[in-house]
Short mmCIF file of C-alpha atoms and ligand atoms in Angstrom, two decimals:
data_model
loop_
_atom_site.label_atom_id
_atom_site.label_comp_id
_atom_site.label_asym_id
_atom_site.label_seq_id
_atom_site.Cartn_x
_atom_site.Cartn_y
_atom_site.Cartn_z
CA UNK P 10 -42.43 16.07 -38.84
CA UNK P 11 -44.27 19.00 -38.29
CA UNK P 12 -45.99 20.76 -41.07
CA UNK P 13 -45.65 24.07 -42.06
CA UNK P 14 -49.62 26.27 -42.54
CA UNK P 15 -48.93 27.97 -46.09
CA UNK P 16 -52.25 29.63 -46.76
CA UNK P 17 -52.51 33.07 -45.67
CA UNK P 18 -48.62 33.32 -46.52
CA UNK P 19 -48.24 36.69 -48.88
CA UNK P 20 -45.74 35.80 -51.97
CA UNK P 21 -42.67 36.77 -50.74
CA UNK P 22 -43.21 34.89 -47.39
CA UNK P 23 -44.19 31.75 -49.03
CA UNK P 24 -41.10 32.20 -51.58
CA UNK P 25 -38.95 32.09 -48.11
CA UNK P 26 -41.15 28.72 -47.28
CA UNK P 27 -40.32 27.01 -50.62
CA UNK P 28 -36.72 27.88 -50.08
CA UNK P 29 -35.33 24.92 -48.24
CA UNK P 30 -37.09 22.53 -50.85
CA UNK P 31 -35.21 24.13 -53.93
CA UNK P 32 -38.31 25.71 -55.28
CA UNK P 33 -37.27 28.66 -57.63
CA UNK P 34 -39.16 31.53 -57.20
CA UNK P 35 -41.50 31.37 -60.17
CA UNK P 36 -42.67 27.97 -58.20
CA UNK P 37 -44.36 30.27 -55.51
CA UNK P 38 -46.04 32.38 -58.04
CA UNK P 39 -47.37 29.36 -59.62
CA UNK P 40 -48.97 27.88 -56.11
CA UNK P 41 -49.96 31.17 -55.15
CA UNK P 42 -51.99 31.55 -58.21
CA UNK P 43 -53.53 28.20 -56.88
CA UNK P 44 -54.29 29.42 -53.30
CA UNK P 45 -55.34 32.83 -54.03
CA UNK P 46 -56.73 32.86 -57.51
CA UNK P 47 -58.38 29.11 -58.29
CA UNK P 48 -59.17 28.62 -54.49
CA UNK P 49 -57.59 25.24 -54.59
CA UNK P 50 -57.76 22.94 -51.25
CA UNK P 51 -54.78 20.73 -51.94
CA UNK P 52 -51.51 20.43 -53.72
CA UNK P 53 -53.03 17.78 -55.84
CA UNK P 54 -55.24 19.79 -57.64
CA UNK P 55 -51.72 21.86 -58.90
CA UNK P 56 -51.27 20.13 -61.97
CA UNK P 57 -48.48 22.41 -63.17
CA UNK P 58 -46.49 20.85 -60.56
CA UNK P 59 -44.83 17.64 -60.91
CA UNK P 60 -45.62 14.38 -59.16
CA UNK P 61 -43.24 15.07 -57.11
CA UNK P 62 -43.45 18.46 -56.30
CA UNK P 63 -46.70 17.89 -54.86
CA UNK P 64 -45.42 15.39 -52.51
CA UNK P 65 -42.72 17.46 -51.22
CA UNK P 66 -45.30 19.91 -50.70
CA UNK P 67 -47.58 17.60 -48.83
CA UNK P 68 -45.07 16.28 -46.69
CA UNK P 69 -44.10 19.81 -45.68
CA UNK P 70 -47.19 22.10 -45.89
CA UNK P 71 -50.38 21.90 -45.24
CA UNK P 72 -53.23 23.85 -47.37
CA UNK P 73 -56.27 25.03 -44.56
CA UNK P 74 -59.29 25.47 -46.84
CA UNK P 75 -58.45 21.64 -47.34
CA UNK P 76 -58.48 21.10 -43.87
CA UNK P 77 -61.76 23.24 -42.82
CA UNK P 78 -64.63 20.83 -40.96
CA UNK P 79 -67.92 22.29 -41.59
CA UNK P 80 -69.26 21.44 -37.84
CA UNK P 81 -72.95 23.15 -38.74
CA UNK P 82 -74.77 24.38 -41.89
CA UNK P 83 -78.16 26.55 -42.34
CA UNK P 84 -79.65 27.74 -45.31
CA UNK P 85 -82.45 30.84 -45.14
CA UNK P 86 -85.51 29.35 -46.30
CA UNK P 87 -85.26 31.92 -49.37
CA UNK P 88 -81.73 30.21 -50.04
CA UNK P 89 -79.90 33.69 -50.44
CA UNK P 90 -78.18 33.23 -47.10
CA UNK P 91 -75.71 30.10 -45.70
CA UNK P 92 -74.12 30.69 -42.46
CA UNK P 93 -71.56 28.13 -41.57
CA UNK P 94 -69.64 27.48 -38.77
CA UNK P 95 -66.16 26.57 -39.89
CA UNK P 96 -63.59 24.40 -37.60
CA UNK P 97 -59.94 24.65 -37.59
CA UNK P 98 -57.83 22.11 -36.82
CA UNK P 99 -57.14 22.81 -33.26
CA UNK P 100 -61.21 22.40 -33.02
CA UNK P 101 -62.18 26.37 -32.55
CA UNK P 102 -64.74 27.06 -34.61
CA UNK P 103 -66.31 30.75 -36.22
CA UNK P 104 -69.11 31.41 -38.11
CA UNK P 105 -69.02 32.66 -41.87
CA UNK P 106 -72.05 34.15 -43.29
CA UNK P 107 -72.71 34.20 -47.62
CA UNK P 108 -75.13 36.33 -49.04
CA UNK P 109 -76.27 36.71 -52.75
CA UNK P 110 -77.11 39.81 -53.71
CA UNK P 111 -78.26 41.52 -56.77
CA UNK P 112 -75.25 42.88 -57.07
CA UNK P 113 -72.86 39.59 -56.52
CA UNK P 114 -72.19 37.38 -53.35
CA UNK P 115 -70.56 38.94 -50.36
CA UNK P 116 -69.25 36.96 -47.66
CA UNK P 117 -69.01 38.53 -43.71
CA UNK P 118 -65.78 36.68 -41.89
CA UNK P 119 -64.82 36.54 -38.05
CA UNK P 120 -61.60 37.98 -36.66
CA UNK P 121 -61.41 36.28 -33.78
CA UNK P 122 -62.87 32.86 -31.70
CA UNK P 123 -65.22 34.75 -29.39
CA UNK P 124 -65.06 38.56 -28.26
CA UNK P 125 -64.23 40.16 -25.33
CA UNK P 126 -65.86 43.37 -25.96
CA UNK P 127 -68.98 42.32 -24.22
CA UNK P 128 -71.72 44.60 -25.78
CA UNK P 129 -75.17 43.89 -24.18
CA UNK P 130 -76.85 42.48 -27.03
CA UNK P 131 -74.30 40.40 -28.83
CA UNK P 132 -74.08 36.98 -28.35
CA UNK P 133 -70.22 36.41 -29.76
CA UNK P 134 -68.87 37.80 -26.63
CA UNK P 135 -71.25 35.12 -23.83
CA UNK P 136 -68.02 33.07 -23.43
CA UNK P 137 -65.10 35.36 -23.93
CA UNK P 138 -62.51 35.97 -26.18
CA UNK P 139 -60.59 32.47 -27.03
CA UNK P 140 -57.98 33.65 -29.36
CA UNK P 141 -57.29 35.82 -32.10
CA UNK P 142 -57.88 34.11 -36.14
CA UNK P 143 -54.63 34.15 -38.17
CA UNK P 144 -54.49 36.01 -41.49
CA UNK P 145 -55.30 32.17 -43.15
CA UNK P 146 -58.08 31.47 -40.81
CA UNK P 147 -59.57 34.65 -41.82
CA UNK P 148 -59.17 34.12 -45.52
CA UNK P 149 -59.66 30.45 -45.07
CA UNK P 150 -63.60 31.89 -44.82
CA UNK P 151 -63.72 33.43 -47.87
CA UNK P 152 -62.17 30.48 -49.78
CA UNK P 153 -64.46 28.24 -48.51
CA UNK P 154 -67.29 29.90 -49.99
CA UNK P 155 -65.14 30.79 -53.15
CA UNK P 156 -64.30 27.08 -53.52
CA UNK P 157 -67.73 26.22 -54.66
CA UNK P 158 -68.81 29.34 -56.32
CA UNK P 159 -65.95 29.10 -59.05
CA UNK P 160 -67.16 25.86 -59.91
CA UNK P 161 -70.22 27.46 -61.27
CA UNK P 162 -68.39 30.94 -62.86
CA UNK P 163 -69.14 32.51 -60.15
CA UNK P 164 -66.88 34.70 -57.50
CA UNK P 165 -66.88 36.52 -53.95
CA UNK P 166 -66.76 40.39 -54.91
CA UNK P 167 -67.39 41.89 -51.72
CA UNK P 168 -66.31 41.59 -47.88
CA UNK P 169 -67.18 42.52 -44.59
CA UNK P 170 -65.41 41.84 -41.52
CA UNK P 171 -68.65 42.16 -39.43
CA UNK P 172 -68.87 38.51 -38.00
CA UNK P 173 -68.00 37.63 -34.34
CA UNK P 174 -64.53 39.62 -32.55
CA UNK P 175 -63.18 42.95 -32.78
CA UNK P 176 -61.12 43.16 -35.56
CA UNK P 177 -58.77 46.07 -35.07
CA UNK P 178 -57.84 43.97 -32.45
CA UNK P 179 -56.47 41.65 -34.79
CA UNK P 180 -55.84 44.42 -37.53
CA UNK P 181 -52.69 43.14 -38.97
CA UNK P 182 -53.72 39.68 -39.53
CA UNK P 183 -57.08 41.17 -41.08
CA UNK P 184 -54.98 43.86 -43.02
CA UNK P 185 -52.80 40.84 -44.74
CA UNK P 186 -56.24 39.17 -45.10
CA UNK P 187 -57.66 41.69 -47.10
CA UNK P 188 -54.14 42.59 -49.10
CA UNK P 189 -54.25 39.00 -50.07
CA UNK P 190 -57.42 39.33 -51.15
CA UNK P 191 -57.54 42.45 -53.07
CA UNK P 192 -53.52 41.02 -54.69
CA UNK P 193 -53.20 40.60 -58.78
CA UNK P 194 -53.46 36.68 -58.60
CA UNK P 195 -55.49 36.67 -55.59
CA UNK P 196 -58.87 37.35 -56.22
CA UNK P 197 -58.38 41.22 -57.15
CA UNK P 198 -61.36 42.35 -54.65
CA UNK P 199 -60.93 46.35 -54.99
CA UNK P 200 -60.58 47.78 -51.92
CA UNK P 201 -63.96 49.78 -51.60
CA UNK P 202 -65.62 46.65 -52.19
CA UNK P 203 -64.53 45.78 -48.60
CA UNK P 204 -65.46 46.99 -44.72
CA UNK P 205 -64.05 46.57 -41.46
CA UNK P 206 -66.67 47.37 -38.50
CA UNK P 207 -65.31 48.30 -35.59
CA UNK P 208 -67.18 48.52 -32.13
CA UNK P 209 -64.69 51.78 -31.70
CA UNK P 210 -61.32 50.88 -31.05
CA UNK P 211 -59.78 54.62 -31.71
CA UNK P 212 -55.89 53.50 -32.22
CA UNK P 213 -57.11 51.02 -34.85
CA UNK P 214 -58.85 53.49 -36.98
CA UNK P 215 -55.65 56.26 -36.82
CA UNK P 216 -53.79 52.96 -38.15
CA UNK P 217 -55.94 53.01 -41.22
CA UNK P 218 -55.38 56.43 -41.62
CA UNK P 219 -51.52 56.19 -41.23
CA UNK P 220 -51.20 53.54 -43.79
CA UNK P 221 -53.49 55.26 -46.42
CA UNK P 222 -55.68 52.52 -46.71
CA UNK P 223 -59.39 52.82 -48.92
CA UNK P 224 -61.46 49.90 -47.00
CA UNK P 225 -64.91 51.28 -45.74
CA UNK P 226 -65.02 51.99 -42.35
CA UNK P 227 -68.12 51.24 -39.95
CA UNK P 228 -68.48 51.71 -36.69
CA UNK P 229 -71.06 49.94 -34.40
CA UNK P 230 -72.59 53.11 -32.35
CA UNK P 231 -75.92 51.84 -31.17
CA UNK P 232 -76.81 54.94 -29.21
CA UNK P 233 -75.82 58.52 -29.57
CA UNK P 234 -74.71 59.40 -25.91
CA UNK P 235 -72.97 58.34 -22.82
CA UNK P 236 -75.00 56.84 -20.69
CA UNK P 237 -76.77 54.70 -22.71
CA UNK P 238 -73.47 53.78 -25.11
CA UNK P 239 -72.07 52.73 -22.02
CA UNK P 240 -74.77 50.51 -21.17
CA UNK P 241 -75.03 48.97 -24.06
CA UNK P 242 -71.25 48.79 -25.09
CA UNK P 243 -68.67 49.05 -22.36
CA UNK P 244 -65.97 49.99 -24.56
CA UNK P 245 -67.24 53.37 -24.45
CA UNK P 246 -65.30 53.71 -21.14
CA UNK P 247 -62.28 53.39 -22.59
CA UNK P 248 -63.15 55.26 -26.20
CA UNK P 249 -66.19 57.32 -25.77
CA UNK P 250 -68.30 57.87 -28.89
CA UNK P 251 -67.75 61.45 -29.76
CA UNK P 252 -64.07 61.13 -29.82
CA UNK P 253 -64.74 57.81 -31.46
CA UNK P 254 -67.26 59.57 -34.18
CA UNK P 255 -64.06 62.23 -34.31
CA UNK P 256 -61.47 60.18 -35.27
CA UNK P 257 -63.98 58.38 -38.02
CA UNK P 258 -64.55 61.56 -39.57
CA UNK P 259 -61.18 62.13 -40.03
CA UNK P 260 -60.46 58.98 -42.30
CA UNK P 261 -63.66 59.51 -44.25
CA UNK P 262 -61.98 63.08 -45.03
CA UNK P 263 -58.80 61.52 -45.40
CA UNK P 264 -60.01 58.05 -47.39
CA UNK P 265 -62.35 60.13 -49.20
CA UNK P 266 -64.93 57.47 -48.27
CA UNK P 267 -68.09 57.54 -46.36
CA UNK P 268 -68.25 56.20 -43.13
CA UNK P 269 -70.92 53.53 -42.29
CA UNK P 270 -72.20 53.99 -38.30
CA UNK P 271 -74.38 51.20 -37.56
CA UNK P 272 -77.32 51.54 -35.27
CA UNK P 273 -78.69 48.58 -33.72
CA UNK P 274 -83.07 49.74 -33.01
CA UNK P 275 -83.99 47.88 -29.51
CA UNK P 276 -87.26 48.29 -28.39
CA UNK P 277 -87.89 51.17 -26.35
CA UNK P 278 -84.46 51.32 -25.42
CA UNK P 279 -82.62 53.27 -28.61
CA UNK P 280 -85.36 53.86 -30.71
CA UNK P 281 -87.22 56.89 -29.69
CA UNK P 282 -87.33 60.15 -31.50
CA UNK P 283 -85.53 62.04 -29.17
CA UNK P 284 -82.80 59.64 -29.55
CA UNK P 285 -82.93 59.97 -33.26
CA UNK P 286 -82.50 64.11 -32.86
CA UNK P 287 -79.29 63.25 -30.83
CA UNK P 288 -78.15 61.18 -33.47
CA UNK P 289 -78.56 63.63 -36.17
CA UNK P 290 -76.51 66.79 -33.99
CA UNK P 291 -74.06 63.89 -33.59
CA UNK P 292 -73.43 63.06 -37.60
CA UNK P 293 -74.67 66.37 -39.06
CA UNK P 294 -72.10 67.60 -41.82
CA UNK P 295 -70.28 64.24 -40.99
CA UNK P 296 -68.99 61.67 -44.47
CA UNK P 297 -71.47 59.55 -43.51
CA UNK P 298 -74.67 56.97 -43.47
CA UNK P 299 -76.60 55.64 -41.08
CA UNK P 300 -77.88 52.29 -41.24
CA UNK P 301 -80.60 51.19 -39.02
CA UNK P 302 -80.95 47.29 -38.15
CA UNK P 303 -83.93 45.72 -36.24
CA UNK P 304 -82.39 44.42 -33.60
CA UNK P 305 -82.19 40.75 -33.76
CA UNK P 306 -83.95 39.78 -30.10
CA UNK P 307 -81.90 38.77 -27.43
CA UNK P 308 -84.54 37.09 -25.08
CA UNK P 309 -81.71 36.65 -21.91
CA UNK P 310 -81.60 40.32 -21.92
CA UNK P 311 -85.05 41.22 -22.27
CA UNK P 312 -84.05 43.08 -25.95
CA UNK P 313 -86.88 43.00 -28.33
CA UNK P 314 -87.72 43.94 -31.81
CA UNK P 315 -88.24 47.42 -32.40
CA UNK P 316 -92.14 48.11 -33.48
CA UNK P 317 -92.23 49.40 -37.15
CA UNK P 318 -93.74 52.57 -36.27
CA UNK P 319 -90.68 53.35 -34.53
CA UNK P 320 -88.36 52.47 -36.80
CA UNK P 321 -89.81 54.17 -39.14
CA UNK P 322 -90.03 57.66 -37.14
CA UNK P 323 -86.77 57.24 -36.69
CA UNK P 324 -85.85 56.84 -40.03
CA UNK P 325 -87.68 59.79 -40.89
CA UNK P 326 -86.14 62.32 -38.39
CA UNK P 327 -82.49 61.53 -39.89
CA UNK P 328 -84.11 61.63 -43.72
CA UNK P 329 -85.92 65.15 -42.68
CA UNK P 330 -82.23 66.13 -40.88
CA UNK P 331 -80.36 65.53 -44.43
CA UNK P 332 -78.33 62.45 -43.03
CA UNK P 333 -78.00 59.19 -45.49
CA UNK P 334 -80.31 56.71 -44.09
CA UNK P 335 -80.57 53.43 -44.60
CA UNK P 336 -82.63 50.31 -43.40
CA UNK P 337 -80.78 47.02 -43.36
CA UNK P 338 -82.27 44.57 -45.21
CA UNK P 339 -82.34 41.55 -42.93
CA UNK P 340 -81.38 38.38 -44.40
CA UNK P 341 -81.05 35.30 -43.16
CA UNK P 342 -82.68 35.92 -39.67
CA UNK P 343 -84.53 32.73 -40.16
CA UNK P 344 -80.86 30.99 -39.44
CA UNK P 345 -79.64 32.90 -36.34
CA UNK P 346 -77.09 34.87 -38.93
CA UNK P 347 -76.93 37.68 -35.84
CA UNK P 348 -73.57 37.81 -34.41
CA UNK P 349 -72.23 34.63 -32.58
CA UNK P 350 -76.04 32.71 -31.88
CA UNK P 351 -75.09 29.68 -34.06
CA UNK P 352 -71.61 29.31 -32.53
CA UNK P 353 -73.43 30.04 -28.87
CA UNK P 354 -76.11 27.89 -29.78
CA UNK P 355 -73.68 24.64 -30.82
CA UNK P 356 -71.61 25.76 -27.38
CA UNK P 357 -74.37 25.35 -25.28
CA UNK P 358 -75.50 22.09 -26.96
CA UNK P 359 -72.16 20.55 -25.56
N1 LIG K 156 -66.69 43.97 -33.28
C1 LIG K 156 -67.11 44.55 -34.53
C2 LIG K 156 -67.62 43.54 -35.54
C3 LIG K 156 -68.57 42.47 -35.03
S1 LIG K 156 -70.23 42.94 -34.64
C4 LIG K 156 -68.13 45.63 -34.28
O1 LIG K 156 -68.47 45.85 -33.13
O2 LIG K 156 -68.52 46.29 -35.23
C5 LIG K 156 -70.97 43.16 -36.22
C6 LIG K 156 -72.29 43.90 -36.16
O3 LIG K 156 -73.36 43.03 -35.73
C7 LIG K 156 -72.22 45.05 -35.20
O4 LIG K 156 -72.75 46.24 -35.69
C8 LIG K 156 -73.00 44.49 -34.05
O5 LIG K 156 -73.40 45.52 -33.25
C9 LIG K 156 -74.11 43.70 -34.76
N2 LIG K 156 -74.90 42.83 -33.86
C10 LIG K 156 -74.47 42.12 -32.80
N3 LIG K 156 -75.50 41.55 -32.15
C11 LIG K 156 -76.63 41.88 -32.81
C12 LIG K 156 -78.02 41.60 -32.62
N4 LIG K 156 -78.47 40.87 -31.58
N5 LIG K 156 -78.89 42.11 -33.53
C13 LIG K 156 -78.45 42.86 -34.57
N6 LIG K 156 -77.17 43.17 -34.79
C14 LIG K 156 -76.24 42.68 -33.92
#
């Protein structure tokens, strides 16, 4: 008999589910509660549920967090990061990055197995795109986290969708992700407390802005004209930057929320001043911040570090300019936490 995946279902979908097995509505409120709200793993652990509820349930349903093989584990020496990478059971595997903040724990998911976006300095995309993560696969991350933390009082309160794929290639499966999330009964994550970065997929973004929705919006940039954009992210072919950087500014007008553009500092390669002055006539009057990361180094491609002087000059020709400025803080660099290494590095190990 083949079982049917009922994480990631929304309420009315898993009310359909329970149909067949004579479950009254009320039934798929309580197990929802269970998925979405106690992070439970199996349909033992639903003790509102009789005996043999639960079995019916197991016989016909299967629960993923319960099912989730953690195939590598690494912990930043300063313990504020774990990056995992998770396998389903068809044996793909992502990687799912916690961080503890001052401010609470955040947790940055994967949309899909692989990219296919192929930007120079990421290693997600080195083997292609394998497949797109369901809406449960996606959420599947959080709850895996979540699992543990509400054994000690604790909770996910933010999320970014920054780990490895593009997600507004995927954007309804990460839209039901995040409704599930934000749901009364699911965890009740407000909607500004979560981010989908985009490496500037323009149809995605007017999508957001059709449905009205209030998640932050970053885009990966990297460079602040053609040529180099190009180089470093092919997608600008298709969706070049300025109409990209157009179409942002119209949902932070729209969302009323500022948009995040993300600028990757390589060594000698992004990180002049004179780049930095293009960058500014680029976002000037724009809704938005600019937040500088050291580039993690990607030795294949001969991508360094960026010195600190130049990060620094950099910084300051925005600050001087009037544009929000910020410098990532890095965390958990110590554990390859950059985009796709740990999943690249357990490929390769094959
Ligand atoms: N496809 C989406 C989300 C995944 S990438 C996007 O493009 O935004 C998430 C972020 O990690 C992006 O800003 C990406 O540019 C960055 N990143 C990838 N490789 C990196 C590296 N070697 N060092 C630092 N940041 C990196």
């Amino acid at each position: 008999m083949t079982q049917q995946e009922l994480f990631g279902t929304t309420l009315e979908e898993m009310q359909q589910a329970l149909l067949p097995l004579g479950f009254k509505k009320f039934r798929a409120e309580q197990i929802f509660r269970w998925l979405y709200e106690k992070a439970a793993s199996s349909f033992a652990e639903m003790t509102n549920l009789s005996k043999e509820q639960r079995t019916q349930l197991e016989n016909n349903f299967t629960i993923l967090p319960g099912q989730l093989k953690v195939v590598r584990e690494q912990r930043s020496t300063d313990g504020l990061t774990t990056k995992v990478l998770l396998g389903f059971p068809d044996g793909n595997c992502v990687e799912t990055v916690l961080m503890q903040h001052d401010y609470g724990y955040s947790v940055c998911v994967s949309s899909q197995v692989g990219c296919n976006m192929n930007c120079s300095f990421c290693a997600s995309g080195l083997q292609g795109m394998v497949r797109n993560l369901t809406c449960g696969e996606i959420l599947a991350q959080i709850y895996y986290f979540q699992h543990s933390l509400a054994e000690q009082g604790a909770r996910v309160s933010r999320v970014v969708v920054m780990g490895s794929g593009e997600p507004m290639l995927n954007l309804e499966a990460v839209l039901q992700a995040l409704q599930l999330l934000h749901a009364d009964h699911g965890l009740g994550i407000s909607y500004r407390n979560m981010t989908i970065s985009t490496c500037g997929i323009i149809p995605g973004i007017a999508t957001l802005i059709e449905r009205g929705t209030k998640i932050n919006l970053a885009i990966s940039l990297h460079a602040p004209n053609d040529e180099l954009r190009t180089e470093l992210m092919p997608i600008n072919k298709k969706y070049n930057y300025a109409d990209v950087v157009e179409m942002a500014e119209r949902y932070a007008q729209t969302s009323g929320r500022q948009v995040m553009y993300e600028y990757i500092l390589i060594d000698k390669l992004n990180d002049s001043e004179e780049m930095a002055r293009q960058l500014v006539t680029l976002l000037r009057r724009k809704l938005a911040v600019v937040n500088l990361i050291p580039a993690n180094p990607v030795p294949e491609k001969g991508y360094r570090r960026p010195r600190p002087e130049a990060v620094n000059n950099f910084f300051q020709v925005l600050k001087k300019a009037n544009i929000n400025v910020t410098v990532r803080r890095e965390m958990g660099k110590d554990i390859d936490a950059a985009c796709g290494q740990l999943r690249a590095k357990s490929l390769q190990e094959k």
